[in-house]
Amino acid sequence: LFRPEWLPALGLIAFSTIMSRVDNMVLGYGLFRLANDVERLPFPMAPIGAQGILALSEEQEEESQKGAVESEEEEETSEDQKPASWRWRVFSIGSVIGLLFGLVYLGLPTITGALVNTPIQIFPIPWVDFTAKTGDYLHAVPTGLSFDLSNLFIGMVLPWFAMVGSFVGLVITFVLNPILYQFHILNSWKPGDNLIVTQFKNTIDFYFSFGIGVSLSVAVVGLLAVARGLWSLRKYKAQRRAQGLAEDESGKPPSGRGDIKVPLVIASYLCTTSLYICVSMSLVGWHEYGVLLVMLFYGFMYTPLISYATARLEGIAGQVVAIPFVREATFILSGYHGVAVWFLPVPLNNYGAMTVFYRQCELTGTRFWSIWKSEIVLTPIILVSSLLFAEFIWSLGPIPGPAYPYAQTMWELTAENNSIIYSSTLGGYSIFERAFNPTYLLMGFGIGTAAFSALTWLGSPTFFIYGLIRGIGQADPTSLVLQFAGALLGRFYFQKKMGLTWRQYIPVITAGFFCGMGLIATMGVGFTFLSKAVFKLPF
């Protein structure tokens, strides 16, 4: 990487990294203010990280207090006054489970891959594919199973009705896809196609446009809900003022959290988005009006909408809204001819997931200003170290290769998709022109809006509605089955056995599990680095 020819590309990487992190922190904070302070959403996934942090911090505090007590020879009195924290014990149980499973699932193939040419795998990574076998009676339905135990814990943590809705959506997809195949809508699928190819073809034939419509319905319904909430809040404050009552603090941030003014958030985002557009247009030329319109659409319409839709879905069901091929479709429709447009730093991102991070900070009592200061220090360190590790990893061995099972599984499809994408703006027919179907888009928008209205009228929980939309055609079937199994296990066994205490324990156990898995993954990477860094003599 460190050659003069790469300097322009490295400069664009540095620019994109800095701008995206600024947007991620600032716009993510603005969305957090909207979803947390105004809408009061629960954020079901936030307690996982927060409880893990509290468990670690409490253990460190206990250790420091114990050392001080020992130095003063008053240990017995201190232990009688303050019992040991339950969080640390529960966190340790989850960590041991994560260590044991991670050693088999991640450690064994990584370590053996570092020592021999073919790694040993007990559980297939990333999943086992059943699509070619089930295609005879489930036409155009991607089927498979992931053995990643983390999905089981995620299913226990997520709200029950969100998981029920997701599973119902998955069942609807299993019924809907064969019907769409019979009506020649999913006409690209062929018997024998594997899971990846089936998902790709289904996306091109139907779910690309349908997914855009459904996601737009989520955004529109969310915006209407916010508008109603803001209008009700304004009306309520006006009534209080008319009655001479004190100003209500609902919707305002609590004092001492380290908040900033909303106009500063808006000004920061406008500034970074304008820089994105100026840099991109200076590279392709300001005469490319189609590209300029696409950049304006990304920066001032799509990114705020998809980020807000994700923020609401994260706040309600702990999930992310993802619309595939938006960048590809818009660049193709822009009329640009050439391949340079695919490498521009574009203002196209989804910052809604950052709201969970801010919710975790609030739960742990962390001031936001300290987070932003640390980000200023860490960004240059992360940028430089990422380039150094990229240079080192590429020098270790071939990628894809047996040492990288996920990359070896996905690289061919990724390369084919990129070839189609990059060649689509050279002129001629493109497969994405067929994927963008306004009829299917309007169908998705109508069905999504109708589902919200009908289920709300029937009194269905909000979690079920968002889970249902998540499961229809967009979710990973290999993970949803294990997640729903975890939801069943948590609700009908552990919760009945332990009561409400289980809802306190499971976020801490899950945080410990991910910590144990992360330690094994880090150890495996270390083994790989050490083995590849050794020079082997030919005798």
PDB file of C-alpha atoms in Angstrom, residues 246-487:
ATOM      1  CA  ALA A 246     -44.505  25.422  35.485  1.00  0.00           C
ATOM      2  CA  GLU A 247     -42.764  24.506  32.228  1.00  0.00           C
ATOM      3  CA  ASP A 248     -42.729  20.748  31.663  1.00  0.00           C
ATOM      4  CA  GLU A 249     -39.318  19.226  31.001  1.00  0.00           C
ATOM      5  CA  SER A 250     -40.560  16.333  28.845  1.00  0.00           C
ATOM      6  CA  GLY A 251     -38.451  15.869  25.753  1.00  0.00           C
ATOM      7  CA  LYS A 252     -35.529  17.871  27.117  1.00  0.00           C
ATOM      8  CA  PRO A 253     -32.197  16.164  27.841  1.00  0.00           C
ATOM      9  CA  PRO A 254     -31.310  15.591  31.496  1.00  0.00           C
ATOM     10  CA  SER A 255     -28.727  17.900  32.990  1.00  0.00           C
ATOM     11  CA  GLY A 256     -25.148  16.692  33.343  1.00  0.00           C
ATOM     12  CA  ARG A 257     -25.282  14.253  30.411  1.00  0.00           C
ATOM     13  CA  GLY A 258     -23.017  16.392  28.230  1.00  0.00           C
ATOM     14  CA  ASP A 259     -25.526  17.301  25.510  1.00  0.00           C
ATOM     15  CA  ILE A 260     -25.047  19.883  22.766  1.00  0.00           C
ATOM     16  CA  LYS A 261     -27.531  22.121  20.992  1.00  0.00           C
ATOM     17  CA  VAL A 262     -29.567  20.618  18.149  1.00  0.00           C
ATOM     18  CA  PRO A 263     -28.696  23.480  15.719  1.00  0.00           C
ATOM     19  CA  LEU A 264     -25.025  22.550  16.134  1.00  0.00           C
ATOM     20  CA  VAL A 265     -25.839  18.965  15.124  1.00  0.00           C
ATOM     21  CA  ILE A 266     -27.643  20.155  11.996  1.00  0.00           C
ATOM     22  CA  ALA A 267     -24.867  22.600  11.086  1.00  0.00           C
ATOM     23  CA  SER A 268     -22.184  19.932  11.503  1.00  0.00           C
ATOM     24  CA  TYR A 269     -24.028  17.489   9.263  1.00  0.00           C
ATOM     25  CA  LEU A 270     -24.637  20.123   6.583  1.00  0.00           C
ATOM     26  CA  CYS A 271     -20.939  21.026   6.645  1.00  0.00           C
ATOM     27  CA  THR A 272     -19.651  17.450   6.318  1.00  0.00           C
ATOM     28  CA  THR A 273     -22.193  16.588   3.621  1.00  0.00           C
ATOM     29  CA  SER A 274     -21.203  19.664   1.624  1.00  0.00           C
ATOM     30  CA  LEU A 275     -17.537  18.623   1.872  1.00  0.00           C
ATOM     31  CA  TYR A 276     -18.463  15.136   0.605  1.00  0.00           C
ATOM     32  CA  ILE A 277     -20.235  16.618  -2.395  1.00  0.00           C
ATOM     33  CA  CYS A 278     -17.469  19.122  -3.200  1.00  0.00           C
ATOM     34  CA  VAL A 279     -14.709  16.492  -3.106  1.00  0.00           C
ATOM     35  CA  SER A 280     -16.704  13.973  -5.162  1.00  0.00           C
ATOM     36  CA  MET A 281     -17.758  16.471  -7.821  1.00  0.00           C
ATOM     37  CA  SER A 282     -14.226  17.866  -8.129  1.00  0.00           C
ATOM     38  CA  LEU A 283     -13.052  14.336  -9.000  1.00  0.00           C
ATOM     39  CA  VAL A 284     -15.662  13.586 -11.692  1.00  0.00           C
ATOM     40  CA  GLY A 285     -16.388  17.151 -12.841  1.00  0.00           C
ATOM     41  CA  TRP A 286     -19.184  19.548 -11.970  1.00  0.00           C
ATOM     42  CA  HIS A 287     -20.699  19.093 -15.430  1.00  0.00           C
ATOM     43  CA  GLU A 288     -21.989  15.641 -14.368  1.00  0.00           C
ATOM     44  CA  TYR A 289     -25.380  16.929 -13.240  1.00  0.00           C
ATOM     45  CA  GLY A 290     -26.812  13.433 -12.796  1.00  0.00           C
ATOM     46  CA  VAL A 291     -24.083  12.559 -10.282  1.00  0.00           C
ATOM     47  CA  LEU A 292     -24.639  15.889  -8.514  1.00  0.00           C
ATOM     48  CA  LEU A 293     -28.355  15.118  -8.115  1.00  0.00           C
ATOM     49  CA  VAL A 294     -27.484  11.686  -6.726  1.00  0.00           C
ATOM     50  CA  MET A 295     -25.092  13.243  -4.198  1.00  0.00           C
ATOM     51  CA  LEU A 296     -27.746  15.713  -3.093  1.00  0.00           C
ATOM     52  CA  PHE A 297     -30.259  12.871  -2.781  1.00  0.00           C
ATOM     53  CA  TYR A 298     -27.828  10.842  -0.666  1.00  0.00           C
ATOM     54  CA  GLY A 299     -26.784  13.650   1.637  1.00  0.00           C
ATOM     55  CA  PHE A 300     -30.018  15.510   2.261  1.00  0.00           C
ATOM     56  CA  MET A 301     -32.751  12.917   1.777  1.00  0.00           C
ATOM     57  CA  TYR A 302     -31.783   9.236   1.822  1.00  0.00           C
ATOM     58  CA  THR A 303     -29.137   9.184   4.588  1.00  0.00           C
ATOM     59  CA  PRO A 304     -31.290  11.107   7.117  1.00  0.00           C
ATOM     60  CA  LEU A 305     -34.373   8.999   6.300  1.00  0.00           C
ATOM     61  CA  ILE A 306     -32.705   5.570   6.429  1.00  0.00           C
ATOM     62  CA  SER A 307     -30.772   6.586   9.539  1.00  0.00           C
ATOM     63  CA  TYR A 308     -33.967   7.649  11.264  1.00  0.00           C
ATOM     64  CA  ALA A 309     -35.788   4.470  10.208  1.00  0.00           C
ATOM     65  CA  THR A 310     -32.909   2.418  11.643  1.00  0.00           C
ATOM     66  CA  ALA A 311     -32.882   4.485  14.835  1.00  0.00           C
ATOM     67  CA  ARG A 312     -36.579   3.731  15.365  1.00  0.00           C
ATOM     68  CA  LEU A 313     -36.144   0.029  14.582  1.00  0.00           C
ATOM     69  CA  GLU A 314     -33.124  -0.173  16.906  1.00  0.00           C
ATOM     70  CA  GLY A 315     -35.099   1.592  19.606  1.00  0.00           C
ATOM     71  CA  ILE A 316     -38.093  -0.726  19.255  1.00  0.00           C
ATOM     72  CA  ALA A 317     -36.804  -4.132  18.130  1.00  0.00           C
ATOM     73  CA  GLY A 318     -32.997  -3.932  18.152  1.00  0.00           C
ATOM     74  CA  GLN A 319     -32.684  -4.327  14.378  1.00  0.00           C
ATOM     75  CA  VAL A 320     -31.197  -2.365  11.472  1.00  0.00           C
ATOM     76  CA  VAL A 321     -32.982  -1.297   8.286  1.00  0.00           C
ATOM     77  CA  ALA A 322     -30.937  -2.148   5.200  1.00  0.00           C
ATOM     78  CA  ILE A 323     -31.931  -1.421   1.603  1.00  0.00           C
ATOM     79  CA  PRO A 324     -29.613  -3.246  -0.816  1.00  0.00           C
ATOM     80  CA  PHE A 325     -28.211  -1.803  -4.049  1.00  0.00           C
ATOM     81  CA  VAL A 326     -29.320   1.788  -3.436  1.00  0.00           C
ATOM     82  CA  ARG A 327     -25.925   3.180  -4.443  1.00  0.00           C
ATOM     83  CA  GLU A 328     -25.819   0.976  -7.523  1.00  0.00           C
ATOM     84  CA  ALA A 329     -29.320   1.837  -8.688  1.00  0.00           C
ATOM     85  CA  THR A 330     -28.915   5.588  -8.247  1.00  0.00           C
ATOM     86  CA  PHE A 331     -25.568   5.757 -10.053  1.00  0.00           C
ATOM     87  CA  ILE A 332     -26.941   3.724 -12.937  1.00  0.00           C
ATOM     88  CA  LEU A 333     -30.005   5.964 -13.177  1.00  0.00           C
ATOM     89  CA  SER A 334     -27.778   9.066 -13.026  1.00  0.00           C
ATOM     90  CA  GLY A 335     -26.637   8.449 -16.614  1.00  0.00           C
ATOM     91  CA  TYR A 336     -22.906   8.595 -15.765  1.00  0.00           C
ATOM     92  CA  HIS A 337     -20.553   6.744 -18.147  1.00  0.00           C
ATOM     93  CA  GLY A 338     -17.357   5.360 -16.640  1.00  0.00           C
ATOM     94  CA  VAL A 339     -16.141   3.533 -13.528  1.00  0.00           C
ATOM     95  CA  ALA A 340     -14.692   6.418 -11.477  1.00  0.00           C
ATOM     96  CA  VAL A 341     -18.059   7.135  -9.856  1.00  0.00           C
ATOM     97  CA  TRP A 342     -17.922   3.855  -7.898  1.00  0.00           C
ATOM     98  CA  PHE A 343     -14.833   4.961  -5.973  1.00  0.00           C
ATOM     99  CA  LEU A 344     -16.045   8.406  -4.901  1.00  0.00           C
ATOM    100  CA  PRO A 345     -16.460   9.328  -1.218  1.00  0.00           C
ATOM    101  CA  VAL A 346     -20.243   9.626  -1.211  1.00  0.00           C
ATOM    102  CA  PRO A 347     -22.437  10.828   1.714  1.00  0.00           C
ATOM    103  CA  LEU A 348     -24.322   7.511   1.802  1.00  0.00           C
ATOM    104  CA  ASN A 349     -24.389   5.946   5.268  1.00  0.00           C
ATOM    105  CA  ASN A 350     -26.738   4.627   7.912  1.00  0.00           C
ATOM    106  CA  TYR A 351     -26.038   6.241  11.284  1.00  0.00           C
ATOM    107  CA  GLY A 352     -29.126   4.945  13.096  1.00  0.00           C
ATOM    108  CA  ALA A 353     -27.270   2.133  14.859  1.00  0.00           C
ATOM    109  CA  MET A 354     -25.188   4.738  16.711  1.00  0.00           C
ATOM    110  CA  THR A 355     -28.212   5.526  18.863  1.00  0.00           C
ATOM    111  CA  VAL A 356     -27.667   2.239  20.741  1.00  0.00           C
ATOM    112  CA  PHE A 357     -24.152   3.373  21.684  1.00  0.00           C
ATOM    113  CA  TYR A 358     -25.439   6.636  23.125  1.00  0.00           C
ATOM    114  CA  ARG A 359     -28.136   4.776  25.032  1.00  0.00           C
ATOM    115  CA  GLN A 360     -25.428   2.539  26.522  1.00  0.00           C
ATOM    116  CA  CYS A 361     -23.471   5.640  27.547  1.00  0.00           C
ATOM    117  CA  GLU A 362     -26.574   7.031  29.230  1.00  0.00           C
ATOM    118  CA  LEU A 363     -27.219   3.767  31.079  1.00  0.00           C
ATOM    119  CA  THR A 364     -23.652   3.674  32.384  1.00  0.00           C
ATOM    120  CA  GLY A 365     -23.600   7.366  33.309  1.00  0.00           C
ATOM    121  CA  THR A 366     -20.889   8.280  30.788  1.00  0.00           C
ATOM    122  CA  ARG A 367     -20.738  11.929  29.767  1.00  0.00           C
ATOM    123  CA  PHE A 368     -21.068  12.447  26.026  1.00  0.00           C
ATOM    124  CA  TRP A 369     -18.315  15.046  25.934  1.00  0.00           C
ATOM    125  CA  SER A 370     -15.801  12.466  27.166  1.00  0.00           C
ATOM    126  CA  ILE A 371     -16.847  10.168  24.301  1.00  0.00           C
ATOM    127  CA  TRP A 372     -16.299  12.901  21.729  1.00  0.00           C
ATOM    128  CA  LYS A 373     -12.892  13.803  23.176  1.00  0.00           C
ATOM    129  CA  SER A 374     -11.765  10.188  23.032  1.00  0.00           C
ATOM    130  CA  GLU A 375     -12.962   9.989  19.423  1.00  0.00           C
ATOM    131  CA  ILE A 376     -10.683  12.903  18.499  1.00  0.00           C
ATOM    132  CA  VAL A 377      -7.717  11.029  19.977  1.00  0.00           C
ATOM    133  CA  LEU A 378      -8.620   7.579  18.604  1.00  0.00           C
ATOM    134  CA  THR A 379      -9.487   8.470  14.996  1.00  0.00           C
ATOM    135  CA  PRO A 380      -5.902   9.103  13.768  1.00  0.00           C
ATOM    136  CA  ILE A 381      -4.646   6.069  15.706  1.00  0.00           C
ATOM    137  CA  ILE A 382      -7.300   3.821  14.146  1.00  0.00           C
ATOM    138  CA  LEU A 383      -6.647   5.200  10.661  1.00  0.00           C
ATOM    139  CA  VAL A 384      -2.886   4.623  10.779  1.00  0.00           C
ATOM    140  CA  SER A 385      -3.084   1.229  12.504  1.00  0.00           C
ATOM    141  CA  SER A 386      -5.738  -0.006  10.029  1.00  0.00           C
ATOM    142  CA  LEU A 387      -3.451   0.712   7.093  1.00  0.00           C
ATOM    143  CA  LEU A 388      -0.502  -0.966   8.832  1.00  0.00           C
ATOM    144  CA  PHE A 389      -2.518  -4.088   9.643  1.00  0.00           C
ATOM    145  CA  ALA A 390      -3.961  -4.198   6.114  1.00  0.00           C
ATOM    146  CA  GLU A 391      -0.433  -4.178   4.706  1.00  0.00           C
ATOM    147  CA  PHE A 392       0.624  -6.893   7.149  1.00  0.00           C
ATOM    148  CA  ILE A 393      -2.408  -9.165   6.635  1.00  0.00           C
ATOM    149  CA  TRP A 394      -2.093  -9.082   2.863  1.00  0.00           C
ATOM    150  CA  SER A 395       1.543 -10.145   3.195  1.00  0.00           C
ATOM    151  CA  LEU A 396       0.677 -13.208   5.326  1.00  0.00           C
ATOM    152  CA  GLY A 397      -0.940 -15.380   2.681  1.00  0.00           C
ATOM    153  CA  PRO A 398      -3.471 -15.599  -0.145  1.00  0.00           C
ATOM    154  CA  ILE A 399      -6.906 -14.061   0.342  1.00  0.00           C
ATOM    155  CA  PRO A 400      -9.232 -15.828  -0.242  1.00  0.00           C
ATOM    156  CA  GLY A 401      -7.734 -18.992   1.154  1.00  0.00           C
ATOM    157  CA  PRO A 402      -8.505 -21.843   3.577  1.00  0.00           C
ATOM    158  CA  ALA A 403      -7.381 -19.693   6.515  1.00  0.00           C
ATOM    159  CA  TYR A 404     -10.261 -17.278   5.797  1.00  0.00           C
ATOM    160  CA  PRO A 405     -13.382 -19.506   5.436  1.00  0.00           C
ATOM    161  CA  TYR A 406     -15.908 -16.667   5.238  1.00  0.00           C
ATOM    162  CA  ALA A 407     -13.945 -14.824   2.557  1.00  0.00           C
ATOM    163  CA  GLN A 408     -13.440 -18.080   0.674  1.00  0.00           C
ATOM    164  CA  THR A 409     -17.208 -18.656   0.699  1.00  0.00           C
ATOM    165  CA  MET A 410     -18.256 -15.161  -0.297  1.00  0.00           C
ATOM    166  CA  TRP A 411     -15.453 -13.809  -2.487  1.00  0.00           C
ATOM    167  CA  GLU A 412     -16.679 -15.217  -5.815  1.00  0.00           C
ATOM    168  CA  LEU A 413     -20.180 -13.832  -5.448  1.00  0.00           C
ATOM    169  CA  THR A 414     -18.774 -10.492  -4.286  1.00  0.00           C
ATOM    170  CA  ALA A 415     -16.406 -10.324  -7.251  1.00  0.00           C
ATOM    171  CA  GLU A 416     -19.195 -11.159  -9.694  1.00  0.00           C
ATOM    172  CA  ASN A 417     -21.504  -8.565  -8.160  1.00  0.00           C
ATOM    173  CA  ASN A 418     -18.799  -5.905  -8.316  1.00  0.00           C
ATOM    174  CA  SER A 419     -18.025  -6.745 -11.930  1.00  0.00           C
ATOM    175  CA  ILE A 420     -21.680  -6.315 -12.832  1.00  0.00           C
ATOM    176  CA  ILE A 421     -21.865  -3.084 -10.863  1.00  0.00           C
ATOM    177  CA  TYR A 422     -18.713  -1.508 -12.234  1.00  0.00           C
ATOM    178  CA  SER A 423     -19.571  -2.408 -15.812  1.00  0.00           C
ATOM    179  CA  SER A 424     -23.159  -1.173 -15.543  1.00  0.00           C
ATOM    180  CA  THR A 425     -22.157   2.473 -16.094  1.00  0.00           C
ATOM    181  CA  LEU A 426     -20.133   1.721 -19.221  1.00  0.00           C
ATOM    182  CA  GLY A 427     -23.242   1.706 -21.413  1.00  0.00           C
ATOM    183  CA  GLY A 428     -25.647  -1.002 -22.519  1.00  0.00           C
ATOM    184  CA  TYR A 429     -28.154  -3.064 -20.582  1.00  0.00           C
ATOM    185  CA  SER A 430     -27.674  -3.555 -16.829  1.00  0.00           C
ATOM    186  CA  ILE A 431     -29.323  -6.070 -14.546  1.00  0.00           C
ATOM    187  CA  PHE A 432     -30.052  -3.284 -12.071  1.00  0.00           C
ATOM    188  CA  GLU A 433     -32.336  -1.605 -14.567  1.00  0.00           C
ATOM    189  CA  ARG A 434     -34.561  -4.661 -14.235  1.00  0.00           C
ATOM    190  CA  ALA A 435     -34.143  -4.753 -10.443  1.00  0.00           C
ATOM    191  CA  PHE A 436     -35.555  -1.241 -10.011  1.00  0.00           C
ATOM    192  CA  ASN A 437     -39.283  -1.767 -10.525  1.00  0.00           C
ATOM    193  CA  PRO A 438     -41.573   1.125  -9.467  1.00  0.00           C
ATOM    194  CA  THR A 439     -44.563  -1.242  -9.297  1.00  0.00           C
ATOM    195  CA  TYR A 440     -42.878  -3.490  -6.735  1.00  0.00           C
ATOM    196  CA  LEU A 441     -41.645  -0.435  -4.834  1.00  0.00           C
ATOM    197  CA  LEU A 442     -45.184   0.949  -4.529  1.00  0.00           C
ATOM    198  CA  MET A 443     -46.391  -2.533  -3.603  1.00  0.00           C
ATOM    199  CA  GLY A 444     -43.874  -2.730  -0.762  1.00  0.00           C
ATOM    200  CA  PHE A 445     -44.792   0.752   0.441  1.00  0.00           C
ATOM    201  CA  GLY A 446     -48.497  -0.054   0.354  1.00  0.00           C
ATOM    202  CA  ILE A 447     -48.157  -3.413   2.084  1.00  0.00           C
ATOM    203  CA  GLY A 448     -45.853  -1.966   4.746  1.00  0.00           C
ATOM    204  CA  THR A 449     -48.186   0.935   5.470  1.00  0.00           C
ATOM    205  CA  ALA A 450     -51.261  -1.314   5.446  1.00  0.00           C
ATOM    206  CA  ALA A 451     -49.577  -3.784   7.795  1.00  0.00           C
ATOM    207  CA  PHE A 452     -48.767  -0.988  10.240  1.00  0.00           C
ATOM    208  CA  SER A 453     -52.318   0.331  10.090  1.00  0.00           C
ATOM    209  CA  ALA A 454     -54.048  -3.048  10.353  1.00  0.00           C
ATOM    210  CA  LEU A 455     -51.884  -4.438  13.150  1.00  0.00           C
ATOM    211  CA  THR A 456     -52.129  -1.173  15.080  1.00  0.00           C
ATOM    212  CA  TRP A 457     -55.932  -1.216  14.705  1.00  0.00           C
ATOM    213  CA  LEU A 458     -56.002  -4.827  15.922  1.00  0.00           C
ATOM    214  CA  GLY A 459     -53.951  -3.833  18.965  1.00  0.00           C
ATOM    215  CA  SER A 460     -50.857  -5.839  18.073  1.00  0.00           C
ATOM    216  CA  PRO A 461     -47.673  -4.892  19.952  1.00  0.00           C
ATOM    217  CA  THR A 462     -45.377  -2.496  18.128  1.00  0.00           C
ATOM    218  CA  PHE A 463     -42.540  -4.993  18.526  1.00  0.00           C
ATOM    219  CA  PHE A 464     -44.501  -7.561  16.521  1.00  0.00           C
ATOM    220  CA  ILE A 465     -45.071  -5.116  13.647  1.00  0.00           C
ATOM    221  CA  TYR A 466     -41.403  -4.220  13.273  1.00  0.00           C
ATOM    222  CA  GLY A 467     -40.353  -7.837  13.674  1.00  0.00           C
ATOM    223  CA  LEU A 468     -42.802  -8.895  10.958  1.00  0.00           C
ATOM    224  CA  ILE A 469     -41.401  -6.352   8.502  1.00  0.00           C
ATOM    225  CA  ARG A 470     -37.884  -7.453   9.389  1.00  0.00           C
ATOM    226  CA  GLY A 471     -38.673 -11.102   8.637  1.00  0.00           C
ATOM    227  CA  ILE A 472     -40.425 -10.696   5.266  1.00  0.00           C
ATOM    228  CA  GLY A 473     -37.835 -11.360   2.585  1.00  0.00           C
ATOM    229  CA  GLN A 474     -35.023  -9.357   4.153  1.00  0.00           C
ATOM    230  CA  ALA A 475     -33.739 -11.365   7.127  1.00  0.00           C
ATOM    231  CA  ASP A 476     -31.055 -14.051   7.142  1.00  0.00           C
ATOM    232  CA  PRO A 477     -32.916 -17.386   7.408  1.00  0.00           C
ATOM    233  CA  THR A 478     -29.816 -19.120   8.756  1.00  0.00           C
ATOM    234  CA  SER A 479     -29.813 -16.922  11.876  1.00  0.00           C
ATOM    235  CA  LEU A 480     -33.530 -16.317  12.473  1.00  0.00           C
ATOM    236  CA  VAL A 481     -34.293 -19.951  13.279  1.00  0.00           C
ATOM    237  CA  LEU A 482     -31.690 -20.086  16.048  1.00  0.00           C
ATOM    238  CA  GLN A 483     -32.755 -16.662  17.339  1.00  0.00           C
ATOM    239  CA  PHE A 484     -36.383 -17.768  17.588  1.00  0.00           C
ATOM    240  CA  ALA A 485     -35.266 -20.943  19.370  1.00  0.00           C
ATOM    241  CA  GLY A 486     -33.463 -18.747  21.894  1.00  0.00           C
ATOM    242  CA  ALA A 487     -36.591 -16.641  22.353  1.00  0.00           C
TER     243      ALA A 487
END
